[in-house]
Coordinates of C-alpha atoms and ligand atoms in Angstrom, one line a residue:
X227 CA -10.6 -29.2 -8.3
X228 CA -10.3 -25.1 -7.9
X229 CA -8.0 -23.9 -5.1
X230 CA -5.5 -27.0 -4.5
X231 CA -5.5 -27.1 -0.7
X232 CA -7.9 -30.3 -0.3
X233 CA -7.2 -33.0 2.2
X234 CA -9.9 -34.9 1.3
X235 CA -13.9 -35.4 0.8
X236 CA -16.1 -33.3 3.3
X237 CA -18.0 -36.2 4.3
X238 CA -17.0 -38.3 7.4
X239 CA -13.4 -39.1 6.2
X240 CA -13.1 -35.0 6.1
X241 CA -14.0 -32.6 8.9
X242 CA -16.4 -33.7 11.4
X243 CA -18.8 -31.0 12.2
X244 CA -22.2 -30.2 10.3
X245 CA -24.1 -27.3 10.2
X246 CA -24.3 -25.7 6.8
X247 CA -26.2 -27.4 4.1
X248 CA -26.6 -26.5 0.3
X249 CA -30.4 -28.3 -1.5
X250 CA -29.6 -27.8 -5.2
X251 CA -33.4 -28.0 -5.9
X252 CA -36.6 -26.2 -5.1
X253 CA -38.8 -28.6 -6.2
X254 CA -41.4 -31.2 -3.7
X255 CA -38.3 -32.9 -2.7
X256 CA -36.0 -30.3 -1.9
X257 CA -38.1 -28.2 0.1
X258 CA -38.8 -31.1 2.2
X259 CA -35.4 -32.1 2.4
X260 CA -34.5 -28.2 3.1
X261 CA -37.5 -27.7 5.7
X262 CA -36.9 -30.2 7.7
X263 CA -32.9 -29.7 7.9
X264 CA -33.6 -26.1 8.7
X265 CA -36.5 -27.2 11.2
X266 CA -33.8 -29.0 13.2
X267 CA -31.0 -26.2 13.3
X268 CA -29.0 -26.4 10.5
X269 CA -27.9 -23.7 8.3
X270 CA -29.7 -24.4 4.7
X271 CA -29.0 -22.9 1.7
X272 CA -31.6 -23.6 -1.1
X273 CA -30.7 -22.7 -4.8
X274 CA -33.2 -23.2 -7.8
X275 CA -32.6 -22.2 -11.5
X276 CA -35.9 -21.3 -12.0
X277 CA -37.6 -18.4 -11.5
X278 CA -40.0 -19.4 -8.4
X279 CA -39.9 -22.5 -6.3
X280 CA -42.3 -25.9 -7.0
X281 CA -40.2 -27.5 -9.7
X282 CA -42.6 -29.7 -12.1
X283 CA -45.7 -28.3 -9.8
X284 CA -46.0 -25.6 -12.1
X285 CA -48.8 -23.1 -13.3
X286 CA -48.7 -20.9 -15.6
X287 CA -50.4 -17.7 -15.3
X288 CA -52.4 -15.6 -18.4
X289 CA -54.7 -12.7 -17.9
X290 CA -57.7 -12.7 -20.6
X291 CA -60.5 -10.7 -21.4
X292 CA -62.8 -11.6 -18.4
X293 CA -60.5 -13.8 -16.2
X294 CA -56.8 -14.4 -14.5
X295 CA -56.3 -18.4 -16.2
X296 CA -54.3 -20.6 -14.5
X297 CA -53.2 -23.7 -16.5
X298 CA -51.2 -26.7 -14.4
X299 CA -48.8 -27.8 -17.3
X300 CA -46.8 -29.8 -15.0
X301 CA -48.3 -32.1 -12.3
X302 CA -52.4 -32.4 -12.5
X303 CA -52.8 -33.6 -8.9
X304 CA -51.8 -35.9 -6.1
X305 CA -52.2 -38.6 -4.1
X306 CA -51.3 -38.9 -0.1
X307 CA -51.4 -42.5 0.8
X308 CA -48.2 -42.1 3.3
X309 CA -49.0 -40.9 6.7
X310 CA -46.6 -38.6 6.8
X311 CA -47.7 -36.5 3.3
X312 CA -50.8 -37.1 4.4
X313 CA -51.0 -35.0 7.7
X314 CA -49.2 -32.5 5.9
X315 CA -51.9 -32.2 2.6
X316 CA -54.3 -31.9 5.5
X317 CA -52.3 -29.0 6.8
X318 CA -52.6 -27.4 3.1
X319 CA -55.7 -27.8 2.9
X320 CA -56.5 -26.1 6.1
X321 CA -54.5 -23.5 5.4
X322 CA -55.5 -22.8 1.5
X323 CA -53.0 -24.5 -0.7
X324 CA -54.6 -27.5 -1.2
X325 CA -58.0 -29.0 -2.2
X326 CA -59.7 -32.0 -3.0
X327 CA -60.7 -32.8 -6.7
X328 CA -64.0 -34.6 -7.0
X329 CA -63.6 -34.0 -11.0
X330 CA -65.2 -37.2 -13.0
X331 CA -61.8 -38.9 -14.2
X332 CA -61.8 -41.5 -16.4
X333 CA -60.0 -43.8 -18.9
X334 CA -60.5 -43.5 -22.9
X335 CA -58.8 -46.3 -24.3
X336 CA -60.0 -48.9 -27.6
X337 CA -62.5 -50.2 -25.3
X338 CA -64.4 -47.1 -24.4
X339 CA -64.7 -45.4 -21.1
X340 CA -64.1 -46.7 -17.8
X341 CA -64.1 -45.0 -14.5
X342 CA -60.7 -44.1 -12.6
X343 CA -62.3 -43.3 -9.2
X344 CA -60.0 -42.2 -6.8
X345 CA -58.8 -39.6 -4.0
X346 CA -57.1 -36.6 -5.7
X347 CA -55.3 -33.3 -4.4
X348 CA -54.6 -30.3 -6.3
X349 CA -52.9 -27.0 -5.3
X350 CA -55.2 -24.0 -5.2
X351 CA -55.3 -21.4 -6.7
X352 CA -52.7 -23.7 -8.7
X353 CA -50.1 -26.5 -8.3
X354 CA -47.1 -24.3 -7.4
X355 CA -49.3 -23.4 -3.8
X356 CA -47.9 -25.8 -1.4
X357 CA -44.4 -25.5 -2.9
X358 CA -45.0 -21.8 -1.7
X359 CA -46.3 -22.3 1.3
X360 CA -42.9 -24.9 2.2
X361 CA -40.6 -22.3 0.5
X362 CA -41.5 -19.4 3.5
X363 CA -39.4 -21.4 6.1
X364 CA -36.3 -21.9 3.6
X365 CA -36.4 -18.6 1.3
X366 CA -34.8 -20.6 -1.8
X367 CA -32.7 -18.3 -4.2
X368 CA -34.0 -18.3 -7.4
X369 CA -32.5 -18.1 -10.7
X370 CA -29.0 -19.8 -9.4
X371 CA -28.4 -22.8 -11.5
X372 CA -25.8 -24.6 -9.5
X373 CA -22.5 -26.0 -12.4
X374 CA -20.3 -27.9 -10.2
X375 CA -19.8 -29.5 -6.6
X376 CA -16.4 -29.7 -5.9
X377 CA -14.4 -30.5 -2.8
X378 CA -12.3 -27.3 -1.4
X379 CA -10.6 -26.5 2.1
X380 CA -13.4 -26.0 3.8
X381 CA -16.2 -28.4 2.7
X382 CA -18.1 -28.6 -0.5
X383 CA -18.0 -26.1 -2.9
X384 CA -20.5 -24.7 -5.2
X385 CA -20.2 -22.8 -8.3
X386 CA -22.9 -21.1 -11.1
X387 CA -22.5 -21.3 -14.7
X388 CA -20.4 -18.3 -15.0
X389 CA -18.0 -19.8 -12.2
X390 CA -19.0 -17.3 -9.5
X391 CA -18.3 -18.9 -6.1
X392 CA -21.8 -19.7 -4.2
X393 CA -20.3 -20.9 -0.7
X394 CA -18.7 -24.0 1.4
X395 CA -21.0 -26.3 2.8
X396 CA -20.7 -29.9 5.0
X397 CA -23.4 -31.7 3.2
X398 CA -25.2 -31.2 -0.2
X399 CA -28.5 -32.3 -1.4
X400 CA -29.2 -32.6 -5.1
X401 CA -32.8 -32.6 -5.7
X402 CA -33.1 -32.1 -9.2
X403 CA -34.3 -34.7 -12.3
X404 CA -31.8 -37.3 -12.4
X405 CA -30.4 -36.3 -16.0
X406 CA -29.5 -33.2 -14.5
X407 CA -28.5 -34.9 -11.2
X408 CA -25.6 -36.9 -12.3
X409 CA -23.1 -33.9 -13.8
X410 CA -23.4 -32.3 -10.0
X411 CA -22.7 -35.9 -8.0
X412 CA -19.6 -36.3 -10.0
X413 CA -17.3 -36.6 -6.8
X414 CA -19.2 -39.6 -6.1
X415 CA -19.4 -42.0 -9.0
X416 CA -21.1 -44.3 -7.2
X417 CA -24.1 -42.0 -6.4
X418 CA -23.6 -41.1 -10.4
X419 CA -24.0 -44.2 -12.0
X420 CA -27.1 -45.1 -10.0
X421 CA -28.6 -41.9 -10.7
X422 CA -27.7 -42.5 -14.0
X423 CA -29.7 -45.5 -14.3
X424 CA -33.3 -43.4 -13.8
X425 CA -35.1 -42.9 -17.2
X426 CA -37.2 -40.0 -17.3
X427 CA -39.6 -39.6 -20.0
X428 CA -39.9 -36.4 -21.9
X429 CA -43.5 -34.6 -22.6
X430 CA -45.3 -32.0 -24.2
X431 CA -48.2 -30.3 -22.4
X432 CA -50.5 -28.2 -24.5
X433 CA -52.7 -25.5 -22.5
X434 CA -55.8 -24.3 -24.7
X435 CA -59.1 -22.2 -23.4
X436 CA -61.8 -22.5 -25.2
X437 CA -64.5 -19.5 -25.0
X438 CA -67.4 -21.4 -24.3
X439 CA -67.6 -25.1 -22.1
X440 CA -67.2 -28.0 -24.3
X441 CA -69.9 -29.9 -22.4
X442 CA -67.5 -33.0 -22.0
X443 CA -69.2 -35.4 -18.8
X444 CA -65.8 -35.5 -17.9
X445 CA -62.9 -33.6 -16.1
X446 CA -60.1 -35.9 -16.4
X447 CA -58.7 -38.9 -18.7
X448 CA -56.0 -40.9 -19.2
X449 CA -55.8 -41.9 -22.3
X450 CA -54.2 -44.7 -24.4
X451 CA -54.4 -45.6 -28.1
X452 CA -53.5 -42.0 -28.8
X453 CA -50.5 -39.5 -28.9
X454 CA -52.4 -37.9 -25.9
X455 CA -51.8 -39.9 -22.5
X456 CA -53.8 -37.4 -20.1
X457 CA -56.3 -34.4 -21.0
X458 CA -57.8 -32.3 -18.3
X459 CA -60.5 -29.6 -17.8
X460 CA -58.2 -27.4 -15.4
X461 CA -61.1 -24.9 -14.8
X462 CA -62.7 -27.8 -13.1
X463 CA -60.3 -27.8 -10.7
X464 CA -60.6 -25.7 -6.9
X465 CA -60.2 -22.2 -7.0
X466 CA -59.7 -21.8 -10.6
X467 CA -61.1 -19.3 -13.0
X468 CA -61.8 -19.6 -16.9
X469 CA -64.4 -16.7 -17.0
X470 CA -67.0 -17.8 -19.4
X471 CA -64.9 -21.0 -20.5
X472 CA -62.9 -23.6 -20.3
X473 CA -59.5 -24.5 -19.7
X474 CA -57.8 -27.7 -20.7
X475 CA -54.5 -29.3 -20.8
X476 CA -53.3 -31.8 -23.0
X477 CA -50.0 -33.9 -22.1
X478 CA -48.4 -35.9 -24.9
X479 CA -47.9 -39.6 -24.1
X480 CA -44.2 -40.3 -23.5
X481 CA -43.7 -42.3 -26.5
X482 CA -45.2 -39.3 -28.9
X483 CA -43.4 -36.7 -26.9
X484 CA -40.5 -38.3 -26.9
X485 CA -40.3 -38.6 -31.1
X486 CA -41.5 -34.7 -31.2
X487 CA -39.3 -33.4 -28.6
X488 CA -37.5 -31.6 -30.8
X489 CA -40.5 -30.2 -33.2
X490 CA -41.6 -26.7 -33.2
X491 CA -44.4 -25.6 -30.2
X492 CA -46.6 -24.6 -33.0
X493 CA -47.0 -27.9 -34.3
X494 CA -47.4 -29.4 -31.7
X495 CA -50.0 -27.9 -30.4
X496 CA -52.1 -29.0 -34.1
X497 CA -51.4 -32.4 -33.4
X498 CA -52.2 -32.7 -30.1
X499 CA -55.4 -30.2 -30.1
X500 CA -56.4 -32.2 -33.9
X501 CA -56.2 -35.4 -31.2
X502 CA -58.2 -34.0 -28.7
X503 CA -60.7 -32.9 -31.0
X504 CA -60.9 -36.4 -32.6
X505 CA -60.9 -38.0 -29.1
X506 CA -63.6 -36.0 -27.3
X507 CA -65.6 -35.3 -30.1
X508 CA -65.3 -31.7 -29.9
X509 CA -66.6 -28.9 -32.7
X510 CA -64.5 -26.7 -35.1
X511 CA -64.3 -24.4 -31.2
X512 CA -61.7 -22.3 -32.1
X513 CA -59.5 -21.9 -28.9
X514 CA -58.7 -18.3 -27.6
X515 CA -55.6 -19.3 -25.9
X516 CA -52.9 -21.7 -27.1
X517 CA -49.4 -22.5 -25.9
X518 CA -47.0 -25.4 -25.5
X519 CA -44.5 -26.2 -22.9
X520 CA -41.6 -29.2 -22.9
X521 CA -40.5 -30.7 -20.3
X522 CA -37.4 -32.8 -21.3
X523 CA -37.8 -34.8 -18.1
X524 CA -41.6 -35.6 -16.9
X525 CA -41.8 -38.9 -15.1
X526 CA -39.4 -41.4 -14.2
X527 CA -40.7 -44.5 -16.5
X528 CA -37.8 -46.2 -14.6
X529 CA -36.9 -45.0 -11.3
X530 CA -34.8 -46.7 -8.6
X531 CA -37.5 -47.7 -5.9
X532 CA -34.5 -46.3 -3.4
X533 CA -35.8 -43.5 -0.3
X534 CA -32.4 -41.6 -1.5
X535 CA -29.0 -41.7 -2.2
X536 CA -26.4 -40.5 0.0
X537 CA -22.6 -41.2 0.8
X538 CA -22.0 -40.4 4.5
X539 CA -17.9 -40.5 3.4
X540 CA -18.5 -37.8 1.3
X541 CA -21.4 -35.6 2.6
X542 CA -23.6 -35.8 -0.5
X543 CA -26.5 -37.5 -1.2
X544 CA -29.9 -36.9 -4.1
X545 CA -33.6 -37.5 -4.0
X546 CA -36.4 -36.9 -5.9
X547 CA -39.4 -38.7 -7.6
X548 CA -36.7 -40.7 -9.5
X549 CA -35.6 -42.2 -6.3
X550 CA -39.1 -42.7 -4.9
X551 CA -42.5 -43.4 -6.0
X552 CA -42.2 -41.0 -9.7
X553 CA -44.6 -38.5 -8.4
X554 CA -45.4 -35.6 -6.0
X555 CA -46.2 -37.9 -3.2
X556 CA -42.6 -40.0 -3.4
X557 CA -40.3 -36.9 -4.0
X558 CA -41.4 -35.1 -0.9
X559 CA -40.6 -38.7 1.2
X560 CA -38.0 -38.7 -0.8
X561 CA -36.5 -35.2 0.8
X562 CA -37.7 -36.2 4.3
X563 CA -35.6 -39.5 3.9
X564 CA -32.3 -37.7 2.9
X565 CA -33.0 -34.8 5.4
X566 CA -33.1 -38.1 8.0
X567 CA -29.9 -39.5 6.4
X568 CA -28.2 -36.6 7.2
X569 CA -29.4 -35.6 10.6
X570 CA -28.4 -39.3 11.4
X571 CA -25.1 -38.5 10.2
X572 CA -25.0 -35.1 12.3
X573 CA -25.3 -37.6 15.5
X574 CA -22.6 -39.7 14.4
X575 CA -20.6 -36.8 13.3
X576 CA -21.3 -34.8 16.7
X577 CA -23.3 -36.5 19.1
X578 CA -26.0 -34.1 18.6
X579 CA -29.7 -34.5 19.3
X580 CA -31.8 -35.9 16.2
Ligands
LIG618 C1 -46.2 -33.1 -17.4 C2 -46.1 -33.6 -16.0 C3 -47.2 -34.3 -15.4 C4 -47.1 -34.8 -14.1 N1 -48.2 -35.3 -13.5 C5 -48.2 -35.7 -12.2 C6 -49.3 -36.1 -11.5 O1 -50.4 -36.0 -12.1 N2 -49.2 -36.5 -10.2 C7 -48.0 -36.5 -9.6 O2 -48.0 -36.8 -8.4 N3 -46.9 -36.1 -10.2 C8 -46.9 -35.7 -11.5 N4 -45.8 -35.3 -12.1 C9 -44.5 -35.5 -11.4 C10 -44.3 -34.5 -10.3 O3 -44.4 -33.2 -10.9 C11 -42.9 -34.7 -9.8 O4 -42.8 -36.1 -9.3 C12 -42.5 -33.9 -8.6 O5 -42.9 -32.5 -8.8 C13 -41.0 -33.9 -8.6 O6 -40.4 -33.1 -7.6 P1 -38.8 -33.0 -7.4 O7 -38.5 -32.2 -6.3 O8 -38.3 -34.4 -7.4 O9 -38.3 -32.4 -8.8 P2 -38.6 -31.1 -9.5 O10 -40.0 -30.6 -9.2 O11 -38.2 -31.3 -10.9 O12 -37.6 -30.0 -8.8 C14 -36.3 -29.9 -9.2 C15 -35.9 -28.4 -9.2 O13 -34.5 -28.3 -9.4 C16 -34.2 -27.2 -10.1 N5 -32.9 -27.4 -10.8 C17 -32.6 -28.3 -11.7 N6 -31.3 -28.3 -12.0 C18 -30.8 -27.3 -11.2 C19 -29.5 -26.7 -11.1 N7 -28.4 -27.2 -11.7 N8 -29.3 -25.7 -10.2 C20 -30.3 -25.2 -9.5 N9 -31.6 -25.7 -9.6 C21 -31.8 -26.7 -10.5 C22 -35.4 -27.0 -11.1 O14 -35.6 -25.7 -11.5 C23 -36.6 -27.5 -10.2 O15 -37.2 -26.5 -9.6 C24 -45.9 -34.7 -13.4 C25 -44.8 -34.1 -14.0 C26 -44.9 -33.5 -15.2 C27 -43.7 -32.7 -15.8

């Protein structure tokens, strides 16, 4: 527990005040969490391993011959039922970070094709867009992965990998998968062993251009009966460009991902392109551009249909699509619902204003 002096858990049965705030997290949910914290006048401190903010809203970037491609190998697109995401997709959208996708989508199961109408959203020019556009208020810093959260004299205390001291805080928000979630809520088992209780799938996305179109009459499919669970023309997509082709991504469902998590990227990417190939009928079109990327944790495929957690004794609370909803949509609610739990707190703490 590092320096010895504690008197106990910065939370309410600690000191009172709150003003500084650590969001382990630059994904949906912490940035939401983060903005509106800072919004109302509280010092935030945003760390994120990766190299840019957006989390699973992720593009990946690759200059060829005739054209800058942009493949989205994490999240495809969104939905904004809620109110609240709603007003602020149409806020993206006016400003150029978001657009509609009126691609054909449809499902591809052993019955045939079916429709899958629906309202989409994608990020333009690629999914990591709005996570941008929320990161300008809260300037995240990047490539800090955040190793413990321990108690100290003067609040919570974060450390890196190597043990290097990254500040005291009065509240701390964990916004990250919930695999990765439970090692950092370890002062509060509680908030632990629910967070231990989300499953999140594991999956592998293959990105592959082809040089000419493929001539599918489709943009989009889930599919079932096959190790693919999603494929998607990305190039059909707002705002992107494929030059003379065609840009697809192919997700692996949980179930084959999850037995080939392990295996090497190149053979993955044979099995899942010799699937697409099968499933969409398409030629021996060799694909100029090929590449795999794991993610270890996807989708919750059991979340705990909670807003957040938080523990107002001990100042720390988590949120995330694991908490709320499994997608983009529920982990930005999710951050606005612990950003709420702890401004409510700040009242209690200090009689402030919410
Ligand atoms: C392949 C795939 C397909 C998907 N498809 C869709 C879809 O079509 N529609 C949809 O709505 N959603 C989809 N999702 C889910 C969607 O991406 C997530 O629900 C959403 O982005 C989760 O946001 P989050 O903030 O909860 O977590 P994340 O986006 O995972 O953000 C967590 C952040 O925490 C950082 N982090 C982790 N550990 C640490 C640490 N110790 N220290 C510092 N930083 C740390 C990570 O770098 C990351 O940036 C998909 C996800 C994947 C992977």
């Amino acid at each position: 527990m590092g320096d010895g002096t504690v008197i106990g858990f910065p939370g309410r049965s600690g000191r009172g005040g709150i003003s500084r705030v650590a969001v382990i997290g630059a994904g949906l949910s912490g940035l939401a969490c983060a903005e509106r914290l800072a919004g109302r006048g509280l010092d935030v401190t945003v760390f994120d391993k990766g190299r840019a903010p957006g989390g699973r809203m992720a593009t990946r970037r690759t200059d060829a011959e005739d054209a800058t491609l942009r493949f989205d190998h994490g999240a495809q697109y969104f939905t904004a039922r809620d109110p609240r995401f709603r007003s602020r997709v149409e806020d993206w959208v006016a400003r150029g970070a978001a657009a509609p996708w009126a691609g054909r989508i449809v499902r591809i199961g052993a019955g045939g094709i079916e429709e899958s109408p629906g309202e989409r959203f994608v990020g333009t020019p690629g999914m990591t867009a709005p996570a941008r556009l929320l990161a300008e208020s809260v300037a995240p810093r990047s490539g800090v992965r955040v190793a413990e959260v321990v108690p100290g004299s003067d609040g919570w205390r974060l450390r890196d990998e190597a043990g290097r001291d990254l500040g005291s805080y009065d509240r701390v928000a964990v916004a990250v998968p919930s695999p990765q979630a439970v090692p950092l809520l370890a002062e509060a088992p509680d908030l632990a062993s629910a967070a231990a209780e989300a499953v999140m799938a594991g999956c592998w996305s293959v990105l592959a251009r082809f040089p000419q179109p493929l001539g599918l009459d489709y943009d989009g499919a889930f599919v079932t009966d096959s190790p693919l669970s999603w494929i998607a023309c990305d190039s059909s997509k707002p705002g992107r460009d494929a030059g003379r082709g065609e840009t697809w991504v192919l997700h692996g469902s949980p179930a084959w991902s999850q037995r080939h998590i392990e295996d090497d990227p190149a053979g993955v990417i044979d099995r899942l392109t010799a699937a697409f190939r099968d499933l969409a009928g398409v030629g021996p079109v060799e694909a100029g551009y090929l590449a795999a990327h794991r993610w270890r944790f996807s989708i919750p495929i059991q979340g705990l249909d909670q807003d957040c957690l938080y523990d107002p004794e001990r100042g720390l609370g988590a949120c995330g699509d694991w908490c709320l909803g499994g997608r983009v949509e529920g982990a930005f609610l999710s951050g606005l619902a612990l950003a709420d739990r702890i401004l409510a707190d700040r009242v209690l703490a200090e009689g402030s204003p919410v």
